[in-house]
Amino acid sequence: MAAATLSFSLSLDPQQYHNKTGTAPASPIISTKHSHFPLHKSTHCQFSNFLSFSHSSSSPAATTASSFLEDSFSAGRFLTNEELEKLKTLEHFVHFQELQSGFLWVRVMRPEEMDRTVSLLAESFSESMLLPVGYNKLLRFFVKQYLIERRAVMPHAATLIGFYRGKGESESGEDVDFAGTVEVCFDKRGANASPATPTPPKNSPYICNMTVRKERRRRGIGWHLLKASEELISQMSSSKEVYLHCRMIDEAPFNMYTKAGYSVVKTDNIIVLLTLQRRKHLMCKKLPVVDHPSESDVSGSVEELPS
């Protein structure tokens, strides 16, 4: 699934770019303490192996508590207690799903994973906009600036990435493949400064820039990136009305969103074609109220994982 909507709002001020990048923060170690999803016994082994793979590629535990905070500090932001708690939720969020063909894990993008995410998004946007190959390098530059700026507004928005491993492949972690990405905005402070049309409510959660690598499409990965986004929104936002855009020509994504419970609330006027843009639907879904399991319940499930 290629990303249906290019949703960029970039500042090209070099001084602002310098202030927002700073030093790359240390990578967080994944914890399941706050991850709200069922761990069935049939998936314990695979999930445990993924945790081991994630730990082995991370920095020492002593540095992980401040990993997500350094982005905010480098941007000169003061964080409230509520924002600190939400950053912890983002840092610990993991969505695991067993698919028919393999296994998928979704979590928040780490700093060292930005370049891979940039390449995937640039390739997807180039494909959807029919841009010549020569524009890819310039497009990657703009995409990277965009991701840096979006990461600076955490915890009001987050970029999720998905990892896939096929069944029968090695469980050592060497065959875990970067498969897709999606961006989630949780509130007004995380909203894009120049949103796509039709304009969604800024106070409502918004899902955008979802794409799956060509080699990994048609495996249900796009569906579960969407489900992971909704799961995280349920934890991060009190608003249950979620919005997203879908281009009118993108039949497969539209059918997926409709199947997931999204409905069209507004469609671009035909005049938008004069701006050389594709007409888009604005779609909305009201998430159900879900009672999350307590920390003790989740932690208990994790402790049952085999070593």
PDB file of N, CA and C in Angstrom, residues 208-302:
ATOM      1  N   CYS A 208      -2.004   9.427   9.014  1.00  0.00           N
ATOM      2  CA  CYS A 208      -1.557   9.800   7.666  1.00  0.00           C
ATOM      3  C   CYS A 208      -0.236   9.121   7.336  1.00  0.00           C
ATOM      4  N   ASN A 209       0.196   9.309   6.083  1.00  0.00           N
ATOM      5  CA  ASN A 209       1.506   8.854   5.615  1.00  0.00           C
ATOM      6  C   ASN A 209       1.760   7.381   5.909  1.00  0.00           C
ATOM      7  N   MET A 210       0.772   6.551   5.638  1.00  0.00           N
ATOM      8  CA  MET A 210       0.937   5.114   5.838  1.00  0.00           C
ATOM      9  C   MET A 210       1.391   4.461   4.538  1.00  0.00           C
ATOM     10  N   THR A 211       2.427   3.657   4.630  1.00  0.00           N
ATOM     11  CA  THR A 211       2.915   2.947   3.459  1.00  0.00           C
ATOM     12  C   THR A 211       3.572   1.642   3.871  1.00  0.00           C
ATOM     13  N   VAL A 212       3.559   0.675   2.959  1.00  0.00           N
ATOM     14  CA  VAL A 212       4.165  -0.636   3.159  1.00  0.00           C
ATOM     15  C   VAL A 212       5.127  -0.893   2.008  1.00  0.00           C
ATOM     16  N   ARG A 213       6.278  -1.469   2.309  1.00  0.00           N
ATOM     17  CA  ARG A 213       7.250  -1.795   1.268  1.00  0.00           C
ATOM     18  C   ARG A 213       6.617  -2.686   0.202  1.00  0.00           C
ATOM     19  N   LYS A 214       6.981  -2.458  -1.039  1.00  0.00           N
ATOM     20  CA  LYS A 214       6.401  -3.216  -2.147  1.00  0.00           C
ATOM     21  C   LYS A 214       6.529  -4.715  -1.933  1.00  0.00           C
ATOM     22  N   GLU A 215       7.692  -5.151  -1.445  1.00  0.00           N
ATOM     23  CA  GLU A 215       7.946  -6.582  -1.292  1.00  0.00           C
ATOM     24  C   GLU A 215       7.076  -7.211  -0.210  1.00  0.00           C
ATOM     25  N   ARG A 216       6.484  -6.387   0.668  1.00  0.00           N
ATOM     26  CA  ARG A 216       5.733  -6.920   1.801  1.00  0.00           C
ATOM     27  C   ARG A 216       4.230  -6.617   1.709  1.00  0.00           C
ATOM     28  N   ARG A 217       3.775  -6.148   0.559  1.00  0.00           N
ATOM     29  CA  ARG A 217       2.361  -5.826   0.422  1.00  0.00           C
ATOM     30  C   ARG A 217       1.525  -7.096   0.238  1.00  0.00           C
ATOM     31  N   ARG A 218       0.231  -6.948   0.439  1.00  0.00           N
ATOM     32  CA  ARG A 218      -0.732  -8.054   0.323  1.00  0.00           C
ATOM     33  C   ARG A 218      -0.509  -9.135   1.370  1.00  0.00           C
ATOM     34  N   ARG A 219      -0.064  -8.736   2.537  1.00  0.00           N
ATOM     35  CA  ARG A 219       0.093  -9.658   3.663  1.00  0.00           C
ATOM     36  C   ARG A 219      -0.714  -9.221   4.877  1.00  0.00           C
ATOM     37  N   GLY A 220      -1.486  -8.141   4.736  1.00  0.00           N
ATOM     38  CA  GLY A 220      -2.266  -7.633   5.866  1.00  0.00           C
ATOM     39  C   GLY A 220      -1.500  -6.656   6.733  1.00  0.00           C
ATOM     40  N   ILE A 221      -0.309  -6.229   6.293  1.00  0.00           N
ATOM     41  CA  ILE A 221       0.509  -5.332   7.111  1.00  0.00           C
ATOM     42  C   ILE A 221      -0.127  -3.951   7.211  1.00  0.00           C
ATOM     43  N   GLY A 222      -0.668  -3.429   6.087  1.00  0.00           N
ATOM     44  CA  GLY A 222      -1.331  -2.128   6.127  1.00  0.00           C
ATOM     45  C   GLY A 222      -2.498  -2.114   7.089  1.00  0.00           C
ATOM     46  N   TRP A 223      -3.270  -3.193   7.093  1.00  0.00           N
ATOM     47  CA  TRP A 223      -4.421  -3.307   8.003  1.00  0.00           C
ATOM     48  C   TRP A 223      -3.973  -3.201   9.452  1.00  0.00           C
ATOM     49  N   HIS A 224      -2.889  -3.880   9.793  1.00  0.00           N
ATOM     50  CA  HIS A 224      -2.451  -3.898  11.194  1.00  0.00           C
ATOM     51  C   HIS A 224      -1.649  -2.656  11.576  1.00  0.00           C
ATOM     52  N   LEU A 225      -1.065  -1.955  10.612  1.00  0.00           N
ATOM     53  CA  LEU A 225      -0.536  -0.629  10.918  1.00  0.00           C
ATOM     54  C   LEU A 225      -1.682   0.298  11.318  1.00  0.00           C
ATOM     55  N   LEU A 226      -2.815   0.156  10.627  1.00  0.00           N
ATOM     56  CA  LEU A 226      -4.002   0.944  10.960  1.00  0.00           C
ATOM     57  C   LEU A 226      -4.518   0.570  12.341  1.00  0.00           C
ATOM     58  N   LYS A 227      -4.582  -0.732  12.637  1.00  0.00           N
ATOM     59  CA  LYS A 227      -5.067  -1.192  13.942  1.00  0.00           C
ATOM     60  C   LYS A 227      -4.130  -0.746  15.070  1.00  0.00           C
ATOM     61  N   ALA A 228      -2.811  -0.790  14.816  1.00  0.00           N
ATOM     62  CA  ALA A 228      -1.849  -0.334  15.824  1.00  0.00           C
ATOM     63  C   ALA A 228      -2.028   1.153  16.096  1.00  0.00           C
ATOM     64  N   SER A 229      -2.291   1.929  15.036  1.00  0.00           N
ATOM     65  CA  SER A 229      -2.520   3.367  15.197  1.00  0.00           C
ATOM     66  C   SER A 229      -3.744   3.619  16.062  1.00  0.00           C
ATOM     67  N   GLU A 230      -4.814   2.894  15.799  1.00  0.00           N
ATOM     68  CA  GLU A 230      -6.041   3.054  16.583  1.00  0.00           C
ATOM     69  C   GLU A 230      -5.819   2.649  18.037  1.00  0.00           C
ATOM     70  N   GLU A 231      -5.052   1.579  18.239  1.00  0.00           N
ATOM     71  CA  GLU A 231      -4.763   1.132  19.607  1.00  0.00           C
ATOM     72  C   GLU A 231      -4.002   2.196  20.386  1.00  0.00           C
ATOM     73  N   LEU A 232      -3.008   2.797  19.719  1.00  0.00           N
ATOM     74  CA  LEU A 232      -2.218   3.835  20.383  1.00  0.00           C
ATOM     75  C   LEU A 232      -3.063   5.082  20.637  1.00  0.00           C
ATOM     76  N   ILE A 233      -3.914   5.442  19.695  1.00  0.00           N
ATOM     77  CA  ILE A 233      -4.805   6.589  19.882  1.00  0.00           C
ATOM     78  C   ILE A 233      -5.700   6.376  21.100  1.00  0.00           C
ATOM     79  N   SER A 234      -6.179   5.158  21.291  1.00  0.00           N
ATOM     80  CA  SER A 234      -7.036   4.856  22.443  1.00  0.00           C
ATOM     81  C   SER A 234      -6.311   5.100  23.755  1.00  0.00           C
ATOM     82  N   GLN A 235      -4.982   4.919  23.745  1.00  0.00           N
ATOM     83  CA  GLN A 235      -4.193   5.143  24.953  1.00  0.00           C
ATOM     84  C   GLN A 235      -3.784   6.600  25.136  1.00  0.00           C
ATOM     85  N   MET A 236      -3.647   7.320  24.025  1.00  0.00           N
ATOM     86  CA  MET A 236      -3.050   8.652  24.080  1.00  0.00           C
ATOM     87  C   MET A 236      -4.048   9.799  24.032  1.00  0.00           C
ATOM     88  N   SER A 237      -5.270   9.546  23.573  1.00  0.00           N
ATOM     89  CA  SER A 237      -6.215  10.637  23.349  1.00  0.00           C
ATOM     90  C   SER A 237      -7.577  10.322  23.966  1.00  0.00           C
ATOM     91  N   SER A 238      -8.214  11.352  24.497  1.00  0.00           N
ATOM     92  CA  SER A 238      -9.573  11.186  25.026  1.00  0.00           C
ATOM     93  C   SER A 238     -10.606  11.275  23.914  1.00  0.00           C
ATOM     94  N   SER A 239     -10.201  11.841  22.765  1.00  0.00           N
ATOM     95  CA  SER A 239     -11.107  11.935  21.623  1.00  0.00           C
ATOM     96  C   SER A 239     -11.120  10.609  20.880  1.00  0.00           C
ATOM     97  N   LYS A 240     -12.283  10.112  20.561  1.00  0.00           N
ATOM     98  CA  LYS A 240     -12.412   8.814  19.907  1.00  0.00           C
ATOM     99  C   LYS A 240     -12.761   8.931  18.425  1.00  0.00           C
ATOM    100  N   GLU A 241     -12.900  10.136  17.901  1.00  0.00           N
ATOM    101  CA  GLU A 241     -13.173  10.319  16.477  1.00  0.00           C
ATOM    102  C   GLU A 241     -11.847  10.467  15.735  1.00  0.00           C
ATOM    103  N   VAL A 242     -11.522   9.475  14.920  1.00  0.00           N
ATOM    104  CA  VAL A 242     -10.252   9.431  14.201  1.00  0.00           C
ATOM    105  C   VAL A 242     -10.499   9.759  12.731  1.00  0.00           C
ATOM    106  N   TYR A 243      -9.612  10.586  12.162  1.00  0.00           N
ATOM    107  CA  TYR A 243      -9.756  11.007  10.770  1.00  0.00           C
ATOM    108  C   TYR A 243      -8.551  10.556   9.945  1.00  0.00           C
ATOM    109  N   LEU A 244      -8.768  10.376   8.667  1.00  0.00           N
ATOM    110  CA  LEU A 244      -7.705  10.096   7.715  1.00  0.00           C
ATOM    111  C   LEU A 244      -8.168  10.517   6.321  1.00  0.00           C
ATOM    112  N   HIS A 245      -7.221  10.644   5.403  1.00  0.00           N
ATOM    113  CA  HIS A 245      -7.534  10.964   4.011  1.00  0.00           C
ATOM    114  C   HIS A 245      -7.292   9.747   3.125  1.00  0.00           C
ATOM    115  N   CYS A 246      -8.038   9.675   2.047  1.00  0.00           N
ATOM    116  CA  CYS A 246      -7.821   8.652   1.036  1.00  0.00           C
ATOM    117  C   CYS A 246      -8.117   9.247  -0.333  1.00  0.00           C
ATOM    118  N   ARG A 247      -7.175   9.123  -1.247  1.00  0.00           N
ATOM    119  CA  ARG A 247      -7.406   9.652  -2.589  1.00  0.00           C
ATOM    120  C   ARG A 247      -8.529   8.864  -3.276  1.00  0.00           C
ATOM    121  N   MET A 248      -9.294   9.550  -4.087  1.00  0.00           N
ATOM    122  CA  MET A 248     -10.432   8.917  -4.741  1.00  0.00           C
ATOM    123  C   MET A 248     -10.002   7.805  -5.687  1.00  0.00           C
ATOM    124  N   ILE A 249      -8.796   7.900  -6.226  1.00  0.00           N
ATOM    125  CA  ILE A 249      -8.336   6.881  -7.176  1.00  0.00           C
ATOM    126  C   ILE A 249      -7.792   5.637  -6.481  1.00  0.00           C
ATOM    127  N   ASP A 250      -7.581   5.697  -5.173  1.00  0.00           N
ATOM    128  CA  ASP A 250      -6.979   4.570  -4.449  1.00  0.00           C
ATOM    129  C   ASP A 250      -8.069   3.626  -3.954  1.00  0.00           C
ATOM    130  N   GLU A 251      -8.460   2.703  -4.799  1.00  0.00           N
ATOM    131  CA  GLU A 251      -9.582   1.814  -4.494  1.00  0.00           C
ATOM    132  C   GLU A 251      -9.262   0.836  -3.373  1.00  0.00           C
ATOM    133  N   ALA A 252      -8.059   0.234  -3.411  1.00  0.00           N
ATOM    134  CA  ALA A 252      -7.711  -0.765  -2.395  1.00  0.00           C
ATOM    135  C   ALA A 252      -7.654  -0.160  -0.990  1.00  0.00           C
ATOM    136  N   PRO A 253      -6.929   0.978  -0.778  1.00  0.00           N
ATOM    137  CA  PRO A 253      -6.950   1.594   0.552  1.00  0.00           C
ATOM    138  C   PRO A 253      -8.360   2.010   0.980  1.00  0.00           C
ATOM    139  N   PHE A 254      -9.146   2.532   0.038  1.00  0.00           N
ATOM    140  CA  PHE A 254     -10.507   2.957   0.382  1.00  0.00           C
ATOM    141  C   PHE A 254     -11.323   1.766   0.885  1.00  0.00           C
ATOM    142  N   ASN A 255     -11.210   0.637   0.214  1.00  0.00           N
ATOM    143  CA  ASN A 255     -11.949  -0.557   0.644  1.00  0.00           C
ATOM    144  C   ASN A 255     -11.479  -1.022   2.021  1.00  0.00           C
ATOM    145  N   MET A 256     -10.163  -0.922   2.273  1.00  0.00           N
ATOM    146  CA  MET A 256      -9.640  -1.320   3.576  1.00  0.00           C
ATOM    147  C   MET A 256     -10.180  -0.414   4.686  1.00  0.00           C
ATOM    148  N   TYR A 257     -10.157   0.909   4.447  1.00  0.00           N
ATOM    149  CA  TYR A 257     -10.657   1.845   5.447  1.00  0.00           C
ATOM    150  C   TYR A 257     -12.152   1.630   5.702  1.00  0.00           C
ATOM    151  N   THR A 258     -12.893   1.376   4.637  1.00  0.00           N
ATOM    152  CA  THR A 258     -14.325   1.131   4.790  1.00  0.00           C
ATOM    153  C   THR A 258     -14.571  -0.135   5.608  1.00  0.00           C
ATOM    154  N   LYS A 259     -13.803  -1.171   5.329  1.00  0.00           N
ATOM    155  CA  LYS A 259     -13.923  -2.421   6.075  1.00  0.00           C
ATOM    156  C   LYS A 259     -13.578  -2.219   7.547  1.00  0.00           C
ATOM    157  N   ALA A 260     -12.641  -1.293   7.813  1.00  0.00           N
ATOM    158  CA  ALA A 260     -12.220  -1.018   9.194  1.00  0.00           C
ATOM    159  C   ALA A 260     -13.204  -0.133   9.943  1.00  0.00           C
ATOM    160  N   GLY A 261     -14.246   0.360   9.255  1.00  0.00           N
ATOM    161  CA  GLY A 261     -15.263   1.151   9.931  1.00  0.00           C
ATOM    162  C   GLY A 261     -15.229   2.636   9.650  1.00  0.00           C
ATOM    163  N   TYR A 262     -14.390   3.065   8.709  1.00  0.00           N
ATOM    164  CA  TYR A 262     -14.318   4.485   8.363  1.00  0.00           C
ATOM    165  C   TYR A 262     -15.361   4.815   7.303  1.00  0.00           C
ATOM    166  N   SER A 263     -15.904   6.012   7.385  1.00  0.00           N
ATOM    167  CA  SER A 263     -16.897   6.460   6.405  1.00  0.00           C
ATOM    168  C   SER A 263     -16.537   7.855   5.921  1.00  0.00           C
ATOM    169  N   VAL A 264     -16.921   8.161   4.697  1.00  0.00           N
ATOM    170  CA  VAL A 264     -16.606   9.457   4.092  1.00  0.00           C
ATOM    171  C   VAL A 264     -17.459  10.552   4.726  1.00  0.00           C
ATOM    172  N   VAL A 265     -16.804  11.612   5.182  1.00  0.00           N
ATOM    173  CA  VAL A 265     -17.533  12.751   5.749  1.00  0.00           C
ATOM    174  C   VAL A 265     -17.479  13.970   4.830  1.00  0.00           C
ATOM    175  N   LYS A 266     -16.469  14.000   3.938  1.00  0.00           N
ATOM    176  CA  LYS A 266     -16.353  15.117   3.008  1.00  0.00           C
ATOM    177  C   LYS A 266     -15.404  14.721   1.880  1.00  0.00           C
ATOM    178  N   THR A 267     -15.613  15.316   0.706  1.00  0.00           N
ATOM    179  CA  THR A 267     -14.766  15.025  -0.460  1.00  0.00           C
ATOM    180  C   THR A 267     -14.315  16.319  -1.098  1.00  0.00           C
ATOM    181  N   ASP A 268     -13.084  16.330  -1.581  1.00  0.00           N
ATOM    182  CA  ASP A 268     -12.543  17.512  -2.256  1.00  0.00           C
ATOM    183  C   ASP A 268     -13.443  17.959  -3.408  1.00  0.00           C
ATOM    184  N   ASN A 269     -13.560  19.283  -3.562  1.00  0.00           N
ATOM    185  CA  ASN A 269     -14.237  19.839  -4.718  1.00  0.00           C
ATOM    186  C   ASN A 269     -13.400  19.583  -5.967  1.00  0.00           C
ATOM    187  N   ILE A 270     -14.047  19.478  -7.091  1.00  0.00           N
ATOM    188  CA  ILE A 270     -13.342  19.208  -8.338  1.00  0.00           C
ATOM    189  C   ILE A 270     -12.349  20.311  -8.680  1.00  0.00           C
ATOM    190  N   ILE A 271     -12.531  21.489  -8.088  1.00  0.00           N
ATOM    191  CA  ILE A 271     -11.618  22.617  -8.347  1.00  0.00           C
ATOM    192  C   ILE A 271     -10.202  22.297  -7.889  1.00  0.00           C
ATOM    193  N   VAL A 272     -10.037  21.354  -6.941  1.00  0.00           N
ATOM    194  CA  VAL A 272      -8.707  21.022  -6.431  1.00  0.00           C
ATOM    195  C   VAL A 272      -7.816  20.480  -7.539  1.00  0.00           C
ATOM    196  N   LEU A 273      -8.408  19.981  -8.617  1.00  0.00           N
ATOM    197  CA  LEU A 273      -7.629  19.470  -9.747  1.00  0.00           C
ATOM    198  C   LEU A 273      -6.825  20.580 -10.411  1.00  0.00           C
ATOM    199  N   LEU A 274      -7.286  21.815 -10.271  1.00  0.00           N
ATOM    200  CA  LEU A 274      -6.561  22.939 -10.850  1.00  0.00           C
ATOM    201  C   LEU A 274      -5.227  23.175 -10.152  1.00  0.00           C
ATOM    202  N   THR A 275      -5.075  22.667  -8.924  1.00  0.00           N
ATOM    203  CA  THR A 275      -3.820  22.796  -8.180  1.00  0.00           C
ATOM    204  C   THR A 275      -2.912  21.594  -8.412  1.00  0.00           C
ATOM    205  N   LEU A 276      -3.267  20.748  -9.393  1.00  0.00           N
ATOM    206  CA  LEU A 276      -2.496  19.552  -9.755  1.00  0.00           C
ATOM    207  C   LEU A 276      -2.475  18.521  -8.633  1.00  0.00           C
ATOM    208  N   GLN A 277      -3.529  18.503  -7.813  1.00  0.00           N
ATOM    209  CA  GLN A 277      -3.672  17.512  -6.752  1.00  0.00           C
ATOM    210  C   GLN A 277      -4.786  16.537  -7.094  1.00  0.00           C
ATOM    211  N   ARG A 278      -4.683  15.345  -6.554  1.00  0.00           N
ATOM    212  CA  ARG A 278      -5.751  14.368  -6.681  1.00  0.00           C
ATOM    213  C   ARG A 278      -6.869  14.689  -5.690  1.00  0.00           C
ATOM    214  N   ARG A 279      -8.101  14.433  -6.087  1.00  0.00           N
ATOM    215  CA  ARG A 279      -9.216  14.627  -5.154  1.00  0.00           C
ATOM    216  C   ARG A 279      -9.164  13.564  -4.060  1.00  0.00           C
ATOM    217  N   LYS A 280      -9.504  13.961  -2.849  1.00  0.00           N
ATOM    218  CA  LYS A 280      -9.400  13.074  -1.689  1.00  0.00           C
ATOM    219  C   LYS A 280     -10.703  13.034  -0.910  1.00  0.00           C
ATOM    220  N   HIS A 281     -10.928  11.895  -0.261  1.00  0.00           N
ATOM    221  CA  HIS A 281     -11.999  11.764   0.716  1.00  0.00           C
ATOM    222  C   HIS A 281     -11.426  12.039   2.107  1.00  0.00           C
ATOM    223  N   LEU A 282     -12.161  12.733   2.948  1.00  0.00           N
ATOM    224  CA  LEU A 282     -11.870  12.791   4.374  1.00  0.00           C
ATOM    225  C   LEU A 282     -12.778  11.760   5.029  1.00  0.00           C
ATOM    226  N   MET A 283     -12.174  10.801   5.741  1.00  0.00           N
ATOM    227  CA  MET A 283     -12.932   9.707   6.336  1.00  0.00           C
ATOM    228  C   MET A 283     -12.799   9.741   7.852  1.00  0.00           C
ATOM    229  N   CYS A 284     -13.789   9.224   8.539  1.00  0.00           N
ATOM    230  CA  CYS A 284     -13.820   9.289  10.005  1.00  0.00           C
ATOM    231  C   CYS A 284     -14.352   7.980  10.584  1.00  0.00           C
ATOM    232  N   LYS A 285     -13.837   7.645  11.742  1.00  0.00           N
ATOM    233  CA  LYS A 285     -14.317   6.481  12.487  1.00  0.00           C
ATOM    234  C   LYS A 285     -14.357   6.836  13.968  1.00  0.00           C
ATOM    235  N   LYS A 286     -15.375   6.401  14.651  1.00  0.00           N
ATOM    236  CA  LYS A 286     -15.463   6.595  16.097  1.00  0.00           C
ATOM    237  C   LYS A 286     -15.002   5.320  16.781  1.00  0.00           C
ATOM    238  N   LEU A 287     -13.883   5.429  17.498  1.00  0.00           N
ATOM    239  CA  LEU A 287     -13.333   4.258  18.160  1.00  0.00           C
ATOM    240  C   LEU A 287     -14.195   3.851  19.341  1.00  0.00           C
ATOM    241  N   PRO A 288     -14.340   2.551  19.575  1.00  0.00           N
ATOM    242  CA  PRO A 288     -15.076   2.097  20.750  1.00  0.00           C
ATOM    243  C   PRO A 288     -14.279   2.373  22.011  1.00  0.00           C
ATOM    244  N   VAL A 289     -14.976   2.526  23.120  1.00  0.00           N
ATOM    245  CA  VAL A 289     -14.323   2.704  24.411  1.00  0.00           C
ATOM    246  C   VAL A 289     -13.852   1.336  24.880  1.00  0.00           C
ATOM    247  N   VAL A 290     -12.529   1.216  25.086  1.00  0.00           N
ATOM    248  CA  VAL A 290     -11.943  -0.069  25.461  1.00  0.00           C
ATOM    249  C   VAL A 290     -11.369   0.037  26.861  1.00  0.00           C
ATOM    250  N   ASP A 291     -11.701  -0.936  27.697  1.00  0.00           N
ATOM    251  CA  ASP A 291     -11.115  -1.007  29.029  1.00  0.00           C
ATOM    252  C   ASP A 291      -9.782  -1.714  28.913  1.00  0.00           C
ATOM    253  N   HIS A 292      -8.687  -0.971  29.177  1.00  0.00           N
ATOM    254  CA  HIS A 292      -7.360  -1.559  29.066  1.00  0.00           C
ATOM    255  C   HIS A 292      -7.096  -2.465  30.254  1.00  0.00           C
ATOM    256  N   PRO A 293      -6.350  -3.539  30.063  1.00  0.00           N
ATOM    257  CA  PRO A 293      -5.977  -4.386  31.182  1.00  0.00           C
ATOM    258  C   PRO A 293      -5.057  -3.641  32.127  1.00  0.00           C
ATOM    259  N   SER A 294      -5.080  -4.018  33.373  1.00  0.00           N
ATOM    260  CA  SER A 294      -4.217  -3.355  34.348  1.00  0.00           C
ATOM    261  C   SER A 294      -2.771  -3.722  34.086  1.00  0.00           C
ATOM    262  N   GLU A 295      -1.848  -2.935  34.670  1.00  0.00           N
ATOM    263  CA  GLU A 295      -0.432  -3.196  34.492  1.00  0.00           C
ATOM    264  C   GLU A 295      -0.058  -4.566  35.015  1.00  0.00           C
ATOM    265  N   SER A 296      -0.652  -4.962  36.132  1.00  0.00           N
ATOM    266  CA  SER A 296      -0.317  -6.251  36.710  1.00  0.00           C
ATOM    267  C   SER A 296      -0.729  -7.385  35.795  1.00  0.00           C
ATOM    268  N   ASP A 297      -1.885  -7.227  35.112  1.00  0.00           N
ATOM    269  CA  ASP A 297      -2.336  -8.268  34.188  1.00  0.00           C
ATOM    270  C   ASP A 297      -1.379  -8.396  33.023  1.00  0.00           C
ATOM    271  N   VAL A 298      -0.960  -7.245  32.453  1.00  0.00           N
ATOM    272  CA  VAL A 298      -0.064  -7.278  31.302  1.00  0.00           C
ATOM    273  C   VAL A 298       1.294  -7.812  31.708  1.00  0.00           C
ATOM    274  N   SER A 299       1.812  -7.320  32.828  1.00  0.00           N
ATOM    275  CA  SER A 299       3.122  -7.766  33.283  1.00  0.00           C
ATOM    276  C   SER A 299       3.117  -9.254  33.566  1.00  0.00           C
ATOM    277  N   GLY A 300       2.011  -9.756  34.107  1.00  0.00           N
ATOM    278  CA  GLY A 300       1.915 -11.174  34.391  1.00  0.00           C
ATOM    279  C   GLY A 300       2.016 -12.009  33.147  1.00  0.00           C
ATOM    280  N   SER A 301       1.399 -11.518  32.063  1.00  0.00           N
ATOM    281  CA  SER A 301       1.452 -12.242  30.793  1.00  0.00           C
ATOM    282  C   SER A 301       2.868 -12.276  30.265  1.00  0.00           C
ATOM    283  N   VAL A 302       3.576 -11.147  30.401  1.00  0.00           N
ATOM    284  CA  VAL A 302       4.924 -11.081  29.876  1.00  0.00           C
ATOM    285  C   VAL A 302       5.856 -11.992  30.646  1.00  0.00           C
TER     286      VAL A 302
END
